[in-house]
mmCIF file of C-alpha atoms in Angstrom:
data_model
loop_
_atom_site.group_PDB
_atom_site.id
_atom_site.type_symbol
_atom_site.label_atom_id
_atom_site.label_comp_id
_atom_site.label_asym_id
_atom_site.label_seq_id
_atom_site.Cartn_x
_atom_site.Cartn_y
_atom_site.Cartn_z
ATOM 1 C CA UNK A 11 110.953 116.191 100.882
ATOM 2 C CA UNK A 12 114.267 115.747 99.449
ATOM 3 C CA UNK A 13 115.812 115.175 103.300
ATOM 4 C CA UNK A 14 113.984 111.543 103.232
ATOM 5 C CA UNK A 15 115.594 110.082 100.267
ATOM 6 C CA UNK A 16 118.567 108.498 101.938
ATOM 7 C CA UNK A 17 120.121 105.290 101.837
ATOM 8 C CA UNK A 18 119.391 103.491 104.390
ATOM 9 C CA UNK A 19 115.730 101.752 105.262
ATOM 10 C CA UNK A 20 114.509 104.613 107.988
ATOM 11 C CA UNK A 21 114.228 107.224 105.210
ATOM 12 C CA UNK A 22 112.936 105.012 102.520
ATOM 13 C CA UNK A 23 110.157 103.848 105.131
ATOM 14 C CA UNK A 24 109.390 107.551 105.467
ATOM 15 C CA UNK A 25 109.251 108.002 101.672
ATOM 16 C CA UNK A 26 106.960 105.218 101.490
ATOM 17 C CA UNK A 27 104.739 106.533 104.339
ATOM 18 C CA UNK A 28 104.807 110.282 102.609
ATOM 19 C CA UNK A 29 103.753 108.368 99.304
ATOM 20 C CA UNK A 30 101.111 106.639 100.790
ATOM 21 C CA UNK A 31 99.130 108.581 103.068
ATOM 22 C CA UNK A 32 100.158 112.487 103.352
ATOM 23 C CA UNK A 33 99.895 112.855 99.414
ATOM 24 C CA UNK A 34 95.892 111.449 99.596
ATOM 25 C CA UNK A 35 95.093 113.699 102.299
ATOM 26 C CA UNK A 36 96.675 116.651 100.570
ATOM 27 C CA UNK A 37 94.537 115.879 97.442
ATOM 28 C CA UNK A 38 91.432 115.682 99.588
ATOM 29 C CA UNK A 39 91.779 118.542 101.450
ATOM 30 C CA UNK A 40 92.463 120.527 98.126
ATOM 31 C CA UNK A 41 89.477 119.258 96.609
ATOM 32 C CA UNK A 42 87.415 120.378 99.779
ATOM 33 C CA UNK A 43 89.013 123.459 100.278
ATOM 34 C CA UNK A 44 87.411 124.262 96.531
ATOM 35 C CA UNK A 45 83.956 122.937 97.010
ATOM 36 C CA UNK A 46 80.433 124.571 98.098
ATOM 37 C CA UNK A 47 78.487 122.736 100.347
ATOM 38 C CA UNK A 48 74.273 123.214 99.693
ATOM 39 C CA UNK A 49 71.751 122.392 102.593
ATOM 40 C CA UNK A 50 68.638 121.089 100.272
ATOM 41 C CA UNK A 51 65.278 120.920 102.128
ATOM 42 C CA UNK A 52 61.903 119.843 100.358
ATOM 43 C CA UNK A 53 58.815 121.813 100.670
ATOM 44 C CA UNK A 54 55.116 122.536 99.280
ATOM 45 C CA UNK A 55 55.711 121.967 95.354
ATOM 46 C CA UNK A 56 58.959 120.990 95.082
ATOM 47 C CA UNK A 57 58.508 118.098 97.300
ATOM 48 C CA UNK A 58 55.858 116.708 95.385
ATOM 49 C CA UNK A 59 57.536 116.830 92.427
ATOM 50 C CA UNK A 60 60.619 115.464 93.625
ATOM 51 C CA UNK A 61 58.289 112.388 95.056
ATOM 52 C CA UNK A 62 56.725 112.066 91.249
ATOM 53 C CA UNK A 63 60.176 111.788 90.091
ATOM 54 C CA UNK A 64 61.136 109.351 92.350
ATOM 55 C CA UNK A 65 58.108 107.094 91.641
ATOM 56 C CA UNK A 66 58.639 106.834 87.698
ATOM 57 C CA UNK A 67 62.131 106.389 87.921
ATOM 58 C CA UNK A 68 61.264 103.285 90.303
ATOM 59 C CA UNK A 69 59.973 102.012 87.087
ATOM 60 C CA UNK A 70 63.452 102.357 85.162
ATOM 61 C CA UNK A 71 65.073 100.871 88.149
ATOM 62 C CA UNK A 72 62.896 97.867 88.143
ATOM 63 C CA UNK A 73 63.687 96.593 84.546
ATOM 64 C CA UNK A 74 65.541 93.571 85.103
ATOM 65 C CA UNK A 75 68.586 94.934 82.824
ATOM 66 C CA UNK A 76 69.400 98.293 81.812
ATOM 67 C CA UNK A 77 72.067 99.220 79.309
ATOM 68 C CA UNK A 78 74.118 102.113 78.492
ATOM 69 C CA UNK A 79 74.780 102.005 74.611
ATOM 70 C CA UNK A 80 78.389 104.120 74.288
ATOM 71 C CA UNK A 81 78.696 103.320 70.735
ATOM 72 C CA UNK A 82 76.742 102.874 67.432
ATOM 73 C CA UNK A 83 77.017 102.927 63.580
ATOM 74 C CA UNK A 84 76.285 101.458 60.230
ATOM 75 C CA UNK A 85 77.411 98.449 58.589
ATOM 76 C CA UNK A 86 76.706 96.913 55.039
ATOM 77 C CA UNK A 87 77.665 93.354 56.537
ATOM 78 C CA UNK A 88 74.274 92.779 57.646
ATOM 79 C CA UNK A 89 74.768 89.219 55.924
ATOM 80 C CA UNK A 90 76.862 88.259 58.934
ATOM 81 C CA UNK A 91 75.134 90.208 61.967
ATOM 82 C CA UNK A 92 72.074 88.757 61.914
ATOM 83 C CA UNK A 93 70.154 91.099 59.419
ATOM 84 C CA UNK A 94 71.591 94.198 61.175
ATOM 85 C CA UNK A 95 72.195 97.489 59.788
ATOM 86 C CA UNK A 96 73.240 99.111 63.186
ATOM 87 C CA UNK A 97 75.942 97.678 65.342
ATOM 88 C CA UNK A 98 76.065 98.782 69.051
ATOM 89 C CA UNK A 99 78.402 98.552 71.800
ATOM 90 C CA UNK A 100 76.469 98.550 75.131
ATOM 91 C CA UNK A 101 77.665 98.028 78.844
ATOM 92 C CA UNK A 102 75.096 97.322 82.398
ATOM 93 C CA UNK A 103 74.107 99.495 84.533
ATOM 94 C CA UNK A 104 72.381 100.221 87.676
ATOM 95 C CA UNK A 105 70.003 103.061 88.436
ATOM 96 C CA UNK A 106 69.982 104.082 92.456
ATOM 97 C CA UNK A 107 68.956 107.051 94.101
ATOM 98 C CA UNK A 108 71.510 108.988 95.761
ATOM 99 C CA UNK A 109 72.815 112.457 95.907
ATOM 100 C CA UNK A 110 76.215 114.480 95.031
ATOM 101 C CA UNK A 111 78.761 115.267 97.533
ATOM 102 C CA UNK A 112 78.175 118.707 96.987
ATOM 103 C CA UNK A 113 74.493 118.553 98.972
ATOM 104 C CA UNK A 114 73.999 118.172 102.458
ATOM 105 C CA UNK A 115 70.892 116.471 104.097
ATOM 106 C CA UNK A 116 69.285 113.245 103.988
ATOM 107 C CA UNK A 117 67.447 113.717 100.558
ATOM 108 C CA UNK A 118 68.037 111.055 97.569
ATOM 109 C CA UNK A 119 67.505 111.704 93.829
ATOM 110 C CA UNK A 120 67.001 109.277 90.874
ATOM 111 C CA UNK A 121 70.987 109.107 89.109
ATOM 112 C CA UNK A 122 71.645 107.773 85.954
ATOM 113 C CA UNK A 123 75.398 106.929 85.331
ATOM 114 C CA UNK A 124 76.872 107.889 82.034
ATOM 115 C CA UNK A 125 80.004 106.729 81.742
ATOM 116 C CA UNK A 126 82.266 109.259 83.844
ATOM 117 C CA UNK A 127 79.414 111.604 84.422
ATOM 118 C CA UNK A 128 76.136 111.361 86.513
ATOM 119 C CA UNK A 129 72.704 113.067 86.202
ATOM 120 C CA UNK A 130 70.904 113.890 89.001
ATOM 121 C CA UNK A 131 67.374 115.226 88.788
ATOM 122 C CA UNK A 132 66.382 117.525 91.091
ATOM 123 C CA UNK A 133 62.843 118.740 91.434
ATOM 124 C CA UNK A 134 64.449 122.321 90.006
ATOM 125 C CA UNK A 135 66.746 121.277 88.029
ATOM 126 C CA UNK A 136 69.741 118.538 86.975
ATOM 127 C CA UNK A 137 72.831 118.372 88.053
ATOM 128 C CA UNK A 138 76.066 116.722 86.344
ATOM 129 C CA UNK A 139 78.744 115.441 88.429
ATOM 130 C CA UNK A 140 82.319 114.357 87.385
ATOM 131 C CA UNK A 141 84.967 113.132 88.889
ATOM 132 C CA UNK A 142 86.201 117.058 90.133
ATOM 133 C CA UNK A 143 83.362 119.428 89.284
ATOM 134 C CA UNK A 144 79.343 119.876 89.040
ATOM 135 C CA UNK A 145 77.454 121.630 87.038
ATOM 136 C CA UNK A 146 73.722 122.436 86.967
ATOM 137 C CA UNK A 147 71.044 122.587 83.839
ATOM 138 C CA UNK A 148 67.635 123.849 84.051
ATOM 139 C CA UNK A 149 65.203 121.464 82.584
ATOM 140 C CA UNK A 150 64.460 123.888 79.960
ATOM 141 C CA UNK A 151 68.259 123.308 78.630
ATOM 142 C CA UNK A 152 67.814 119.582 78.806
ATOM 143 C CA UNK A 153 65.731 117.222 76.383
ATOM 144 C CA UNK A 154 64.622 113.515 77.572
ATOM 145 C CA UNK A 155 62.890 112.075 74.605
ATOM 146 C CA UNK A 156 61.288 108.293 75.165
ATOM 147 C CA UNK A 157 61.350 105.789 72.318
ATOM 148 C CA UNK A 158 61.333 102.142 71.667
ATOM 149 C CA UNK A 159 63.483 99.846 69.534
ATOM 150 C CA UNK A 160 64.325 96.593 67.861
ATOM 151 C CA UNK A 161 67.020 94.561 69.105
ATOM 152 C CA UNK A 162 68.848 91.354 68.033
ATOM 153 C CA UNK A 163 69.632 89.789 71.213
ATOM 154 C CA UNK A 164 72.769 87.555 71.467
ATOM 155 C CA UNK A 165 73.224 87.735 74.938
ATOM 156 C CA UNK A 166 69.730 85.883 76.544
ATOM 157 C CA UNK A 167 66.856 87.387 76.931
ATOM 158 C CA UNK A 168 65.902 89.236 79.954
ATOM 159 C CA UNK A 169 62.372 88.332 82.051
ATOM 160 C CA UNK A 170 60.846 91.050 81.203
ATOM 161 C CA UNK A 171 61.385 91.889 77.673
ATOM 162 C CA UNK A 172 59.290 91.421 75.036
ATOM 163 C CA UNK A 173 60.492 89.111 71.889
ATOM 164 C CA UNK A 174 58.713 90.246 68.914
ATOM 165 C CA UNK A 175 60.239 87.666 66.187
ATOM 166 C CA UNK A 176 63.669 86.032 65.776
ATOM 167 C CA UNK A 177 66.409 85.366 62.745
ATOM 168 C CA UNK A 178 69.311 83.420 62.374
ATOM 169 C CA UNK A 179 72.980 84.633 63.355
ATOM 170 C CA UNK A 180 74.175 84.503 59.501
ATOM 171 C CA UNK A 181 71.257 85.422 57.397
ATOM 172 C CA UNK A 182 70.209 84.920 53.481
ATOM 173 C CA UNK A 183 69.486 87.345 51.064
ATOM 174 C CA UNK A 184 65.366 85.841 51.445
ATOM 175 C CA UNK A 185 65.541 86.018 55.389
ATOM 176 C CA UNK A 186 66.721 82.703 55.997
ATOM 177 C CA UNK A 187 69.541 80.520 57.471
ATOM 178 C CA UNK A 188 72.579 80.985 55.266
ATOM 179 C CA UNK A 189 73.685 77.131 54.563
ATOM 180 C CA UNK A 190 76.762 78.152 54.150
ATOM 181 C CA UNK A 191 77.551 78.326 57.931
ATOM 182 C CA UNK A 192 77.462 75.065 60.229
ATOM 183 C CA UNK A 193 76.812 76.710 62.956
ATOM 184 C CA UNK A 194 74.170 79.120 62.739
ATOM 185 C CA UNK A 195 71.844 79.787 65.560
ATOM 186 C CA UNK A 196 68.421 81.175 66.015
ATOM 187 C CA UNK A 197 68.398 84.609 67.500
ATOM 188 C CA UNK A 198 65.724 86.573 69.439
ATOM 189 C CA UNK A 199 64.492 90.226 67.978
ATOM 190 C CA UNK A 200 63.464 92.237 71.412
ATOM 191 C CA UNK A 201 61.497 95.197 71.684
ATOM 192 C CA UNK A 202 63.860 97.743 74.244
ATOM 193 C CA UNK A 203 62.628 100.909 75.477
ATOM 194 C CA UNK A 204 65.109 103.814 74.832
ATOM 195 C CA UNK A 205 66.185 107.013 76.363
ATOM 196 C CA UNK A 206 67.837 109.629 74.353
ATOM 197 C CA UNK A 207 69.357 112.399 76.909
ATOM 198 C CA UNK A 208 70.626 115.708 75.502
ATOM 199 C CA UNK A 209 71.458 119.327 76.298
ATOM 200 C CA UNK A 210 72.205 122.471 74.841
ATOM 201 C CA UNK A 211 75.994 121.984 76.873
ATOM 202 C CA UNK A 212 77.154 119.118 75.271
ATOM 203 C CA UNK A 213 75.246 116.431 77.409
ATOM 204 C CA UNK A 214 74.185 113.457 75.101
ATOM 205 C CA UNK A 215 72.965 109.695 76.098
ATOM 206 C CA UNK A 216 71.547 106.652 74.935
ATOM 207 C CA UNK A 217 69.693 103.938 77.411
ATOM 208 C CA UNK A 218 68.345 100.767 76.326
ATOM 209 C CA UNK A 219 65.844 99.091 79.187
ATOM 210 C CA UNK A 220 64.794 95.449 78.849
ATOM 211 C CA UNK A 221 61.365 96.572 79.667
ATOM 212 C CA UNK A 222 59.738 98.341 76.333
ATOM 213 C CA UNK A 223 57.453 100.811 78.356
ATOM 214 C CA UNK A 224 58.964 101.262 81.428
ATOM 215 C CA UNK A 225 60.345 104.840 80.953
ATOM 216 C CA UNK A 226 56.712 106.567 79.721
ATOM 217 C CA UNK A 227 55.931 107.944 83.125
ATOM 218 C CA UNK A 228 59.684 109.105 83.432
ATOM 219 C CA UNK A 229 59.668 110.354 80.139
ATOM 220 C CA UNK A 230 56.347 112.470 80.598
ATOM 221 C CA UNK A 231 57.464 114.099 83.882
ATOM 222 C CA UNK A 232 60.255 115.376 82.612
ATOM 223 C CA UNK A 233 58.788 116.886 79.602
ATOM 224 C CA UNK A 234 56.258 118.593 82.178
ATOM 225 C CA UNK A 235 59.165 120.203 83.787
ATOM 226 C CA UNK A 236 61.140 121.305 80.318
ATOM 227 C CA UNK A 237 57.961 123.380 79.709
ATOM 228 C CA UNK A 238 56.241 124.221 83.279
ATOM 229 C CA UNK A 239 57.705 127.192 85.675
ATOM 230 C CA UNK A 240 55.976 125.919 88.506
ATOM 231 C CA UNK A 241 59.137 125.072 90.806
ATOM 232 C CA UNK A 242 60.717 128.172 89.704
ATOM 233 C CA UNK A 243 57.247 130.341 91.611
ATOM 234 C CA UNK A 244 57.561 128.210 94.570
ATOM 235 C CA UNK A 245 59.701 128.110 97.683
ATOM 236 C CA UNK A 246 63.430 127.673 96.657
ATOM 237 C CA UNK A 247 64.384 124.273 98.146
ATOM 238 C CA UNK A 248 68.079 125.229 98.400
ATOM 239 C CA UNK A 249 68.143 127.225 101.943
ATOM 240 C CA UNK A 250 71.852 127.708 102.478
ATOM 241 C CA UNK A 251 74.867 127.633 100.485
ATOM 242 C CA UNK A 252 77.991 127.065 102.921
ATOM 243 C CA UNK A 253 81.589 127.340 101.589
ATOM 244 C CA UNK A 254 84.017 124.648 102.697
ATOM 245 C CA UNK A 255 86.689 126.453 105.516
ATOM 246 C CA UNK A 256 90.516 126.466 104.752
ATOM 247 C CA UNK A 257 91.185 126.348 108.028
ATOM 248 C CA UNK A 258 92.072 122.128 107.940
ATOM 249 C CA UNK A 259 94.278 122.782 104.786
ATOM 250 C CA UNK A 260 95.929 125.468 106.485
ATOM 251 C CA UNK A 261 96.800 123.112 109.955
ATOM 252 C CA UNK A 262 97.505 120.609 107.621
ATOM 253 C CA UNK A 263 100.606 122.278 105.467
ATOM 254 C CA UNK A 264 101.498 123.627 108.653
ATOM 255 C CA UNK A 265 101.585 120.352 110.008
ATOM 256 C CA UNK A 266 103.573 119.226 106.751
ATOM 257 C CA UNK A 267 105.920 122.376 106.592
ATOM 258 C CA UNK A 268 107.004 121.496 110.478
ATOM 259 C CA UNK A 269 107.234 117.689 109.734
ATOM 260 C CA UNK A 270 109.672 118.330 106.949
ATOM 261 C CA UNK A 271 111.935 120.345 108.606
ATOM 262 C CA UNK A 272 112.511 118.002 111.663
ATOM 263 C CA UNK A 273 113.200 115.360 109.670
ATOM 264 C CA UNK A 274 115.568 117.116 107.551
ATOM 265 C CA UNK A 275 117.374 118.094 110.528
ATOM 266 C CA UNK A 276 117.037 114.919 112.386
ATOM 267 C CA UNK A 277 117.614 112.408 109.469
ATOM 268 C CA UNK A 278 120.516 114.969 108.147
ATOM 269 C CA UNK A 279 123.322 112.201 107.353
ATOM 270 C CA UNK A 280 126.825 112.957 109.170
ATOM 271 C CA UNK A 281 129.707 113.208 106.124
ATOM 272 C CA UNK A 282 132.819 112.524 108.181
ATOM 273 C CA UNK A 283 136.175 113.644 106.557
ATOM 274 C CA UNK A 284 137.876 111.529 104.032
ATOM 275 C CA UNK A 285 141.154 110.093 104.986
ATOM 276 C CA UNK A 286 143.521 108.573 102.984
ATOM 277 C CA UNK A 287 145.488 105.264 104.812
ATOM 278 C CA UNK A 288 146.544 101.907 102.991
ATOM 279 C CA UNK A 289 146.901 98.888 104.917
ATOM 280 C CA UNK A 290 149.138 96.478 102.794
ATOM 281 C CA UNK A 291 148.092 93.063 103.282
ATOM 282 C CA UNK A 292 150.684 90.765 105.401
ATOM 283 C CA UNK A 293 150.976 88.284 102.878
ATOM 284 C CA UNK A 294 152.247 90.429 100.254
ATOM 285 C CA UNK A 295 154.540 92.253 102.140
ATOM 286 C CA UNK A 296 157.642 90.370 101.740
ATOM 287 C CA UNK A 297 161.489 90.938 102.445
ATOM 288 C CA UNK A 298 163.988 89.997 99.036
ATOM 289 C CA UNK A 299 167.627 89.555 99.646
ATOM 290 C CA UNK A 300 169.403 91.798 97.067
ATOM 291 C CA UNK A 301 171.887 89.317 95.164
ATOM 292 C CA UNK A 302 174.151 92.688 94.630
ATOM 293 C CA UNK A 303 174.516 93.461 98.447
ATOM 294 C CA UNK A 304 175.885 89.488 99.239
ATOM 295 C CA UNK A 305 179.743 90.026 97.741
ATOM 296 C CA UNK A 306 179.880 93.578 99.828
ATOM 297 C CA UNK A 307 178.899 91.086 103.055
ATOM 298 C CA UNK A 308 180.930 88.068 102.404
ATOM 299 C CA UNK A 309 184.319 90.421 102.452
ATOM 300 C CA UNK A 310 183.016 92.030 105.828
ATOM 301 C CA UNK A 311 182.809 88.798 106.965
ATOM 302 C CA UNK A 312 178.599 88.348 108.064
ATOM 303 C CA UNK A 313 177.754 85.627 108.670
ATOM 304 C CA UNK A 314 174.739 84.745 106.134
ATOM 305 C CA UNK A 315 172.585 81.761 106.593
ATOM 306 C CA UNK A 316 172.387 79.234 103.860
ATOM 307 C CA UNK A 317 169.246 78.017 103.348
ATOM 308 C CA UNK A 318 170.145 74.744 102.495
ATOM 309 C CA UNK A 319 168.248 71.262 103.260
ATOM 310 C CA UNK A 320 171.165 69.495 104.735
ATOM 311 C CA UNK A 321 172.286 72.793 106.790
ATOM 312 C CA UNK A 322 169.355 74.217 108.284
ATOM 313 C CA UNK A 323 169.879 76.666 111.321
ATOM 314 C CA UNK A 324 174.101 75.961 110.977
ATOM 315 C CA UNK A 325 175.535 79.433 109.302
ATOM 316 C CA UNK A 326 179.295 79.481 107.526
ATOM 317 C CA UNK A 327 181.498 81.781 108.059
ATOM 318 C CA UNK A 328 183.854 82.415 105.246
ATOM 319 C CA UNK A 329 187.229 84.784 105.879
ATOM 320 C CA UNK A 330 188.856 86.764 103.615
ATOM 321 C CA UNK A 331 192.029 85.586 102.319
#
């Protein structure tokens, strides 16, 4: 690597195209060199509850907004947030069905995205997928409880919520407007459905969904399978477990190794020997008469020429006496 840093635009260019592309593949080819690849087929039970899944989470899906809530706590200054005791930071999101990376086949499961992480829910069991592993809970590790809440809504209202009251953005000690405030504007109270999500790992979760009951169904399913051992009796839907080859990382750093060697040996810069010369410039080389030499000439009788205005190009000759 350290043959392309030269100075001159060929190696940078190379740099640049080293940065830019063989780094990425490198970091791909590590990451497949260290996964597992899982051929997932449906059959007899596990197909139908992987099709009862995927019908009540069509009902999450089809709220018109869905929120995940990453923080929440108390405040006293319920004066100012519209009767409040509980502030909470929420961000969209949008329920699909899809599947990891890690399974092969044309199946799709309901995935809820939680911040970095995202559930998957198998017919036999969850899996949790990062940005560089997976890791799989059986549904008798993991707890889905189903709830519903009150919500002061600043933000409109979706279509399909349901608005249960309303209160002002700066509120009184007796529930009404606080005068104080010029501005003060009526507020919607909503009635969310909510999704806790936890596990014995570490997992934990809080959705909000516009619509108040659409996550019952989902909610009930899943609570079947934290208590039934039905999919566990029946045939496993996981019929082959292939490990990735090394065989592309190994071409690849071969391919790398070779490429770095040529052009270290190609782009090798030349270091010719130093020599030492100094060219004087012409204009300061110059010749001075030396005032001390002119007596020793005059007695020899040299002619020297005078450089004189009126005498230009006529030289006097001066003998001894």
């Amino acid at each position: 690597m350290g043959a392309f840093i030269f100075n001159n635009g060929t190696q940078i260019g190379l740099t640049a195209l080293y940065t830019t592309i063989v780094v990425p593949i490198a970091v791909y080819l590590d990451r497949y060199r260290r996964s597992v690849k899982i051929k997932y087929e449906l059959e007899g039970i596990a197909e139908k509850v992987s099709a009862a899944i995927a019908e009540s989470f069509a009902d999450l899906a089809s709220c018109t907004s869905v929120w995940r809530v990453s923080a929440r706590g108390h405040t006293t200054d319920w004066k100012r947030n519209a009767g409040a005791t509980t502030l909470t930071q929420r961000n969209k999101i949008f329920l699909r069905q899809t599947r990891p990376t890690c399974i092969r086949g044309r199946v799709r499961f309901p995935a809820i995205k939680l911040g970095r992480e995202e559930i998957f829910f198998l017919p036999d069991g969850i899996l949790v997928a990062d940005t560089n592993e997976v890791a799989a809970l059986n549904y008798r590790d993991f707890t889905l409880s189903v709830n519903q809440t009150r919500f002061v809504e600043s933000d409109g209202v979706p279509r399909d919520a349901t608005v249960i009251g309303e209160t002002w953005q700066y509120v009184s000690k007796d529930g009404g407007p606080d005068r104080r405030f010029k501005f003060n504007r009526r507020l919607p109270v909503c009635l969310y459905g909510e999704i806790h999500i936890e596990s014995g790992s570490g997992l934990s979760g809080l959705i909000h969904l516009s619509n108040p009951t659409a996550a019952d169904r989902f909610g009930k399913i899943i609570n079947i399978l934290n208590q039934s051992t039905l999919v566990e009796s029946d045939h496993k839907p996981i019929t082959s477990i292939v490990k990735s080859k090394a065989l592309p990382s190994i071409i690849f750093g071969s391919f790398l190794l070779l490429y770095t060697v040529f052009a270290a040996v190609v782009f090798q810069p030349n270091d010719p020997k130093p020599t030492s010369s100094v060219t004087a410039p012409a204009a300061a080389v110059q010749v001075q008469e030396n005032p001390r030499e002119r007596p020793a000439a005059m007695k020899q009788g040299i002619a020297q020429p005078q450089h004189n205005k009126k005498s230009v190009g006529k030289p006097m000759v001066i003998t001894p006496q």
